[in-house]
Amino acid sequence: MKHLIITLGLLASSAFAADVGISVNIGQPGFYGRIDIGDYPRPPLVYRQPRLVEHMSPRRPPIYLNVPPGHARNWRRYCRDYDACDERVYFVDNRWYTREYVPRYQAHARGRYEERRDARRDHRQAPRRGNGRDRDWEHGH
């Protein structure tokens, strides 16, 4: 009986360990995918000309991707992973992404977070009617 309980415990713990995942988002080192160039100067590119696998409408602007080197070389094989087979794609240099884009993106995102915190703080400190015992205030009603 002890062996059965120990075996079940080990199986359950390994199932929980398999559920652990890692998430990397844009603006973090190690992120691969579409990036918004916005007001950045044109970044250093892996290839001068955009890559295109399938025909597309020439009216859409090209997109910029940060991808592992093997993906850029074999783009026809990997374009579906990025949902970009029918897009004109420029591959940015990963060193530029890590050294230039990530720090600037994080500083910009941090500024937006601070603005949201300030707005929320102002809202909560707004003058209220009554005796200050409004129970719905904390419940969002």
Backbone as a chain_set.jsonl record, in Angstrom:
{"seq": "MKHLIITLGLLASSAFAADVGISVNIGQPGFYGRIDIGDYPRPPLVYRQPRLVEHMSPRRPPIYLNVPPGHARNWRRYCRDYDACDERVYFVDNRWYTREYVPRYQAHARGRYEERRDARRDHRQAPRRGNGRDRDWEHGH", "coords": {"N": [[0.82, -1.19, 0.0], [1.969, 1.219, 0.789], [3.828, 1.596, -1.244], [2.197, 2.039, -3.453], [0.971, 4.484, -2.791], [3.217, 6.165, -2.664], [4.12, 5.981, -5.308], [1.921, 7.098, -6.692], [2.055, 9.677, -5.646], [4.535, 10.566, -6.671], [3.984, 10.505, -9.418], [1.974, 12.443, -9.563], [3.381, 14.739, -8.759], [5.221, 14.994, -10.853], [3.495, 15.566, -12.924], [2.611, 18.109, -12.216], [4.997, 19.503, -12.469], [5.368, 19.472, -15.2], [3.611, 21.387, -16.064], [4.761, 23.84, -15.799], [5.708, 26.829, -17.326], [7.492, 29.04, -19.549], [7.45, 32.411, -20.26], [8.161, 34.8, -22.645], [8.142, 38.112, -23.507], [7.588, 40.783, -25.916], [10.099, 43.253, -26.049], [11.807, 42.15, -24.281], [14.948, 40.554, -23.74], [15.712, 37.793, -25.825], [13.278, 37.508, -27.033], [11.505, 36.572, -29.9], [10.021, 37.571, -32.862], [7.422, 39.689, -34.288], [8.136, 43.12, -34.379], [7.472, 46.501, -33.483], [8.569, 49.166, -35.178], [8.073, 51.897, -35.159], [8.941, 55.123, -34.134], [11.629, 54.709, -34.284], [14.89, 54.953, -35.766], [15.685, 53.48, -38.956], [16.498, 50.121, -38.49], [19.594, 48.14, -38.315], [19.789, 45.635, -40.775], [19.413, 42.127, -41.546], [19.247, 41.194, -44.189], [19.329, 43.154, -47.177], [17.111, 43.45, -48.883], [13.559, 42.939, -48.577], [12.154, 39.792, -47.544], [9.967, 37.517, -49.18], [7.53, 35.07, -49.288], [5.012, 34.143, -50.257], [2.778, 35.519, -52.726], [1.546, 38.811, -52.28], [-0.484, 41.678, -51.434], [0.84, 44.653, -52.679], [0.394, 46.972, -51.305], [0.487, 46.897, -48.57], [2.559, 47.796, -45.824], [6.012, 46.803, -45.24], [7.001, 44.391, -42.719], [8.814, 44.138, -39.621], [10.928, 41.76, -38.241], [12.331, 39.997, -35.507], [14.284, 37.318, -35.493], [15.644, 33.997, -34.886], [18.907, 33.227, -36.283], [18.894, 30.928, -38.03], [16.253, 30.818, -38.83], [15.878, 33.052, -40.449], [17.538, 32.426, -42.61], [16.292, 30.145, -43.662], [13.672, 30.98, -44.462], [11.308, 30.308, -45.864], [10.603, 27.92, -44.728], [10.002, 28.626, -42.055], [8.198, 30.766, -42.026], [5.45, 30.456, -41.528], [5.307, 30.036, -38.784], [5.461, 32.573, -37.792], [3.317, 33.799, -38.856], [3.605, 35.14, -41.308], [3.939, 34.622, -44.031], [2.796, 35.798, -46.254], [3.737, 38.359, -46.232], [5.905, 41.174, -46.719], [9.041, 40.951, -45.424], [11.415, 42.269, -43.228], [14.371, 41.388, -41.632], [15.57, 42.111, -38.517], [18.728, 42.947, -37.074], [19.843, 40.986, -34.442], [21.54, 41.884, -32.428], [21.125, 44.663, -32.495], [18.451, 44.7, -31.712], [18.65, 43.751, -29.042], [20.452, 45.587, -27.832], [19.54, 48.201, -28.48], [16.691, 48.379, -29.024], [15.319, 46.923, -26.936], [16.08, 48.217, -24.36], [15.003, 50.815, -24.804], [12.317, 50.275, -25.359], [11.516, 49.121, -22.925], [11.862, 51.316, -21.19], [9.951, 53.053, -22.226], [7.604, 51.541, -21.83], [7.629, 51.387, -19.055], [7.164, 54.065, -18.409], [4.512, 54.364, -19.326], [3.238, 52.651, -17.538], [3.636, 53.986, -15.105], [2.121, 56.295, -15.598], [-0.467, 55.204, -15.71], [-0.694, 54.281, -13.084], [-0.642, 56.715, -11.685], [-3.003, 57.922, -12.642], [-4.923, 56.15, -11.685], [-4.54, 56.4, -8.944], [-5.282, 59.073, -8.565], [-7.991, 58.883, -9.151], [-8.984, 57.289, -7.071], [-8.663, 58.944, -4.923], [-10.547, 60.843, -5.213], [-12.985, 63.243, -4.191], [-15.769, 62.189, -2.224], [-19.29, 61.77, -1.733], [-21.298, 61.604, 1.236], [-20.847, 59.711, 4.287], [-18.428, 58.45, 4.178], [-18.629, 55.75, 4.364], [-19.141, 54.075, 2.258], [-19.875, 51.129, 0.991], [-19.801, 49.964, -1.487], [-17.707, 51.129, -2.817], [-15.205, 49.803, -2.777], [-15.783, 47.555, -4.165], [-16.212, 48.012, -6.8], [-18.7, 48.854, -7.79]], "CA": [[0.0, 0.0, 0.0], [2.865, 2.372, 0.826], [4.431, 1.761, -2.566], [1.176, 2.613, -4.327], [0.808, 5.895, -2.427], [4.436, 6.87, -3.071], [4.106, 6.036, -6.774], [0.923, 8.094, -7.09], [2.592, 10.993, -5.287], [5.573, 10.926, -7.637], [3.336, 10.79, -10.694], [1.268, 13.727, -9.446], [4.351, 15.84, -8.723], [5.794, 15.172, -12.186], [2.474, 16.214, -13.745], [2.64, 19.534, -11.895], [6.235, 20.066, -12.998], [5.217, 19.624, -16.64], [2.773, 22.549, -16.33], [5.533, 25.068, -15.648], [6.054, 27.376, -18.629], [8.258, 30.274, -19.563], [6.864, 33.377, -21.179], [9.024, 35.921, -22.982], [7.343, 39.09, -24.24], [8.303, 41.81, -26.675], [10.824, 44.173, -25.177], [12.687, 41.389, -23.403], [15.947, 39.783, -24.478], [15.269, 36.435, -26.109], [11.995, 37.521, -27.738], [11.558, 36.494, -31.353], [8.721, 37.836, -33.454], [7.167, 40.985, -34.908], [8.39, 44.281, -33.531], [6.983, 47.764, -34.021], [9.696, 50.084, -35.284], [7.569, 53.194, -34.714], [9.776, 56.289, -34.423], [13.043, 54.343, -34.299], [15.505, 55.003, -37.095], [15.698, 52.155, -39.582], [17.511, 49.294, -37.811], [20.458, 47.306, -39.157], [19.031, 44.485, -41.265], [20.167, 40.929, -41.925], [19.273, 41.256, -45.653], [18.916, 44.483, -47.65], [15.781, 43.369, -49.495], [12.621, 42.147, -47.771], [11.865, 38.429, -47.99], [8.558, 37.273, -49.448], [7.331, 33.674, -49.662], [3.802, 34.08, -51.082], [2.394, 36.817, -53.284], [0.683, 39.599, -51.41], [-0.823, 43.006, -51.918], [1.989, 45.54, -52.469], [-0.012, 48.167, -50.563], [0.809, 46.778, -47.142], [3.97, 48.101, -45.534], [6.761, 45.633, -44.771], [7.069, 44.214, -41.27], [10.149, 43.876, -39.09], [10.94, 40.617, -37.336], [13.557, 39.546, -34.86], [14.206, 35.857, -35.538], [16.947, 33.331, -34.796], [19.575, 33.227, -37.589], [18.454, 29.83, -38.885], [14.923, 31.108, -39.36], [16.026, 34.01, -41.549], [18.135, 31.72, -43.754], [15.308, 29.197, -44.202], [12.422, 31.68, -44.184], [10.17, 29.572, -46.427], [10.265, 26.863, -43.762], [9.564, 29.155, -40.761], [7.309, 31.931, -42.112], [4.143, 30.159, -40.922], [5.429, 30.193, -37.329], [5.33, 34.001, -37.485], [2.139, 34.26, -39.596], [4.137, 36.199, -42.162], [4.307, 34.112, -45.355], [2.315, 36.708, -47.292], [4.202, 39.701, -45.863], [7.294, 41.54, -47.006], [9.657, 40.887, -44.095], [12.798, 42.647, -42.956], [14.879, 40.763, -40.414], [16.464, 43.037, -37.817], [19.913, 42.372, -36.438], [19.517, 40.68, -33.048], [22.33, 42.753, -31.535], [20.409, 45.942, -32.428], [17.252, 44.486, -30.9], [19.037, 43.611, -27.641], [21.148, 46.774, -27.308], [18.833, 49.459, -28.735], [15.232, 48.31, -28.943], [14.856, 46.449, -25.623], [16.114, 49.248, -23.311], [14.08, 51.916, -25.106], [10.955, 49.755, -25.206], [11.246, 48.971, -21.492], [11.711, 52.652, -20.602], [8.656, 53.569, -22.679], [6.555, 50.77, -21.141], [7.667, 51.782, -17.648], [6.51, 55.362, -18.353], [3.059, 54.152, -19.455], [2.777, 52.047, -16.293], [3.594, 55.047, -14.094], [0.976, 57.155, -15.906], [-1.687, 54.494, -15.293], [-0.741, 54.284, -11.617], [-1.017, 58.061, -11.248], [-4.416, 58.148, -12.952], [-5.722, 55.331, -10.771], [-4.405, 56.991, -7.622], [-6.113, 60.279, -8.559], [-9.394, 58.47, -9.14], [-9.342, 56.773, -5.745], [-8.636, 60.022, -3.945], [-11.567, 61.826, -5.574], [-13.916, 63.489, -3.085], [-17.009, 61.413, -2.3], [-20.394, 62.216, -0.877], [-21.678, 60.678, 2.298], [-20.06, 59.678, 5.514], [-17.206, 57.676, 3.982], [-18.885, 54.328, 4.616], [-19.695, 53.531, 1.023], [-19.362, 49.754, 0.885], [-19.621, 49.603, -2.89], [-16.505, 51.766, -3.352], [-14.123, 48.84, -2.95], [-16.238, 46.42, -4.958], [-16.322, 48.397, -8.198], [-20.094, 49.093, -8.198]], "C": [[0.868, 1.26, 0.0], [3.452, 2.659, -0.554], [3.45, 2.404, -3.543], [1.01, 4.108, -4.053], [2.023, 6.708, -2.87], [4.478, 7.025, -4.588], [3.117, 7.082, -7.271], [1.402, 9.508, -6.773], [3.647, 11.462, -6.267], [4.981, 11.262, -8.995], [2.633, 12.143, -10.661], [2.253, 14.885, -9.452], [4.99, 16.053, -10.087], [4.785, 15.812, -13.124], [2.45, 17.708, -13.478], [3.888, 20.191, -12.473], [6.135, 20.292, -14.501], [4.399, 20.855, -16.993], [3.527, 23.867, -16.238], [5.943, 25.548, -17.035], [6.849, 28.652, -18.475], [7.645, 31.18, -20.616], [7.839, 34.527, -21.389], [8.21, 36.848, -23.871], [8.222, 40.062, -25.0], [8.937, 42.795, -25.699], [11.709, 43.468, -24.178], [13.737, 40.689, -24.251], [15.446, 38.352, -24.675], [13.922, 36.366, -26.8], [12.251, 37.438, -29.233], [10.153, 36.706, -31.873], [8.654, 39.237, -34.024], [7.433, 42.108, -33.917], [7.896, 45.528, -34.253], [8.139, 48.751, -34.012], [9.291, 51.483, -34.836], [8.486, 54.338, -35.108], [11.273, 55.985, -34.328], [13.618, 54.636, -35.685], [15.556, 53.584, -37.662], [16.824, 51.315, -38.97], [18.447, 48.606, -38.8], [19.707, 46.024, -39.517], [19.952, 43.327, -41.606], [20.327, 40.887, -43.441], [18.776, 42.632, -46.091], [17.491, 44.486, -48.187], [14.844, 42.566, -48.596], [12.41, 40.77, -48.387], [10.36, 38.278, -48.158], [8.415, 35.841, -49.923], [6.145, 33.545, -50.606], [3.486, 35.472, -51.608], [1.419, 37.507, -52.353], [0.388, 40.931, -52.062], [0.354, 43.946, -51.66], [1.648, 46.787, -51.653], [0.335, 48.091, -49.082], [2.277, 47.104, -46.914], [4.7, 46.837, -45.082], [6.736, 45.571, -43.247], [8.511, 43.908, -40.886], [10.048, 42.743, -38.085], [12.323, 40.432, -36.743], [13.434, 38.032, -34.779], [15.593, 35.268, -35.318], [17.585, 33.246, -36.188], [19.121, 32.108, -38.526], [17.092, 30.077, -39.504], [15.003, 32.084, -40.527], [16.585, 33.317, -42.79], [17.135, 30.798, -44.431], [13.9, 29.751, -44.022], [11.197, 30.933, -44.705], [9.694, 28.494, -45.445], [9.606, 27.427, -42.5], [8.521, 30.273, -40.837], [5.948, 31.679, -41.477], [4.174, 30.301, -39.398], [5.199, 31.64, -36.901], [4.117, 34.626, -38.179], [2.536, 35.38, -40.555], [4.538, 35.706, -43.55], [3.878, 35.057, -46.471], [2.678, 38.161, -46.984], [5.612, 39.918, -46.401], [7.968, 41.708, -45.65], [11.103, 41.355, -44.137], [13.195, 41.985, -41.646], [15.863, 41.724, -39.754], [17.627, 42.262, -37.207], [19.617, 42.177, -34.95], [20.319, 41.534, -32.071], [21.661, 44.115, -31.397], [19.182, 45.802, -31.535], [17.611, 44.479, -29.414], [19.615, 44.904, -27.069], [20.347, 48.068, -27.429], [17.339, 49.366, -28.426], [14.746, 47.953, -27.542], [14.937, 47.543, -24.557], [15.122, 50.386, -23.558], [12.628, 51.482, -24.931], [10.597, 49.644, -23.726], [11.067, 50.324, -20.815], [10.362, 53.251, -20.981], [7.514, 52.856, -21.959], [6.495, 51.152, -19.667], [6.973, 53.131, -17.467], [5.0, 55.241, -18.455], [2.503, 53.564, -18.176], [2.651, 53.107, -15.205], [2.414, 55.979, -14.335], [-0.321, 56.496, -15.462], [-1.808, 54.485, -13.783], [-1.168, 55.644, -11.098], [-2.493, 58.322, -11.491], [-5.3, 57.371, -11.987], [-5.685, 55.934, -9.37], [-5.276, 58.247, -7.524], [-7.584, 59.923, -8.458], [-9.818, 58.023, -7.743], [-9.355, 57.866, -4.687], [-9.669, 61.1, -4.253], [-12.52, 62.016, -4.401], [-15.221, 62.737, -3.313], [-18.055, 62.025, -1.384], [-20.619, 61.202, 0.232], [-20.711, 60.722, 3.454], [-18.782, 58.842, 5.38], [-17.388, 56.193, 4.226], [-19.535, 53.669, 3.408], [-19.097, 52.153, 0.781], [-19.103, 49.348, -0.564], [-18.338, 50.167, -3.483], [-15.408, 50.75, -3.652], [-14.512, 47.685, -3.853], [-16.472, 46.781, -6.413], [-17.735, 48.626, -8.674], [-20.379, 50.547, -8.305]], "O": [[0.563, 2.238, -0.683], [3.556, 3.812, -0.974], [3.845, 3.226, -4.37], [0.918, 4.905, -4.987], [1.876, 7.813, -3.392], [4.835, 8.089, -5.093], [3.435, 7.863, -8.167], [1.174, 10.431, -7.555], [3.658, 12.63, -6.655], [5.427, 12.202, -9.653], [2.694, 12.9, -11.629], [1.994, 15.911, -10.082], [5.278, 17.194, -10.449], [5.178, 16.536, -14.039], [2.287, 18.499, -14.408], [3.826, 21.335, -12.924], [6.758, 21.215, -15.025], [4.483, 21.333, -18.124], [2.972, 24.914, -16.572], [6.467, 24.77, -17.833], [6.874, 29.265, -17.408], [7.358, 30.748, -21.732], [8.29, 35.152, -20.429], [7.652, 36.413, -24.878], [9.427, 40.158, -24.767], [8.365, 43.117, -24.658], [12.304, 44.112, -23.314], [13.445, 40.272, -25.372], [14.827, 37.777, -23.78], [13.458, 35.274, -27.126], [13.106, 38.144, -29.768], [9.202, 36.095, -31.385], [9.675, 39.895, -34.222], [7.007, 42.05, -32.764], [7.905, 45.594, -35.482], [8.631, 49.127, -32.948], [10.08, 52.181, -34.2], [8.782, 54.512, -36.29], [12.091, 56.904, -34.296], [12.892, 54.571, -36.677], [15.477, 52.608, -36.916], [17.974, 51.751, -38.936], [18.133, 48.5, -39.986], [19.069, 45.408, -38.664], [21.127, 43.523, -41.915], [21.411, 40.582, -43.939], [17.9, 43.21, -45.448], [16.747, 45.44, -47.96], [15.275, 41.624, -47.93], [12.481, 40.607, -49.606], [9.577, 38.832, -47.386], [9.1, 35.429, -50.859], [6.257, 32.903, -51.65], [3.875, 36.477, -51.013], [0.577, 36.869, -51.721], [0.941, 41.266, -53.109], [0.825, 44.031, -50.525], [2.538, 47.579, -51.343], [0.462, 49.12, -48.419], [3.136, 46.733, -47.715], [4.069, 45.901, -44.593], [6.482, 46.571, -42.575], [9.317, 43.478, -41.712], [9.199, 42.758, -37.193], [13.341, 40.679, -37.39], [12.569, 37.518, -34.069], [16.601, 35.942, -35.533], [16.861, 33.196, -37.183], [18.979, 32.346, -39.726], [16.813, 29.588, -40.599], [14.259, 31.944, -41.498], [16.144, 33.597, -43.905], [17.134, 30.684, -45.657], [13.029, 29.066, -43.487], [10.155, 30.928, -44.05], [8.499, 28.208, -45.362], [8.734, 26.775, -41.927], [8.005, 30.69, -39.8], [5.347, 32.607, -40.936], [3.162, 30.654, -38.793], [4.788, 31.896, -35.769], [3.91, 35.837, -38.1], [1.893, 36.429, -40.608], [5.398, 36.315, -44.188], [4.522, 35.113, -47.519], [1.997, 39.083, -47.432], [6.401, 38.982, -46.524], [7.527, 42.507, -44.825], [11.902, 40.906, -44.96], [12.445, 42.019, -40.67], [16.867, 42.106, -40.356], [17.51, 41.083, -36.874], [19.184, 43.113, -34.278], [19.824, 41.871, -30.996], [21.626, 44.673, -30.3], [18.903, 46.669, -30.707], [16.944, 45.136, -28.614], [19.298, 45.275, -25.939], [20.46, 48.943, -26.571], [16.797, 50.17, -27.668], [13.851, 48.613, -27.015], [13.933, 47.787, -23.888], [14.476, 50.863, -22.625], [11.807, 52.239, -24.414], [9.501, 50.03, -23.319], [10.204, 50.467, -19.949], [9.706, 53.885, -20.154], [6.559, 53.5, -21.525], [5.408, 51.231, -19.096], [6.265, 53.328, -16.479], [4.277, 55.941, -17.746], [1.405, 53.932, -17.758], [1.668, 53.125, -14.465], [1.768, 56.413, -13.381], [-1.188, 57.162, -14.894], [-2.903, 54.661, -13.249], [-1.972, 55.726, -10.169], [-3.169, 58.887, -10.631], [-6.317, 57.887, -11.524], [-6.708, 55.969, -8.686], [-5.936, 58.461, -6.508], [-8.34, 60.592, -7.753], [-10.914, 58.36, -7.293], [-10.005, 57.713, -3.653], [-9.667, 62.157, -3.622], [-12.83, 61.058, -3.692], [-15.719, 62.654, -4.436], [-17.743, 62.699, -0.403], [-20.163, 60.062, 0.143], [-19.886, 61.626, 3.585], [-18.127, 58.56, 6.383], [-16.408, 55.45, 4.29], [-20.39, 52.795, 3.553], [-17.93, 52.037, 0.406], [-18.273, 48.479, -0.827], [-17.916, 49.727, -4.552], [-14.752, 50.841, -4.689], [-13.649, 46.91, -4.266], [-16.895, 45.927, -7.192], [-17.967, 48.595, -9.882], [-21.5, 50.934, -8.636]]}, "num_chains": 1, "name": "protein.A"}
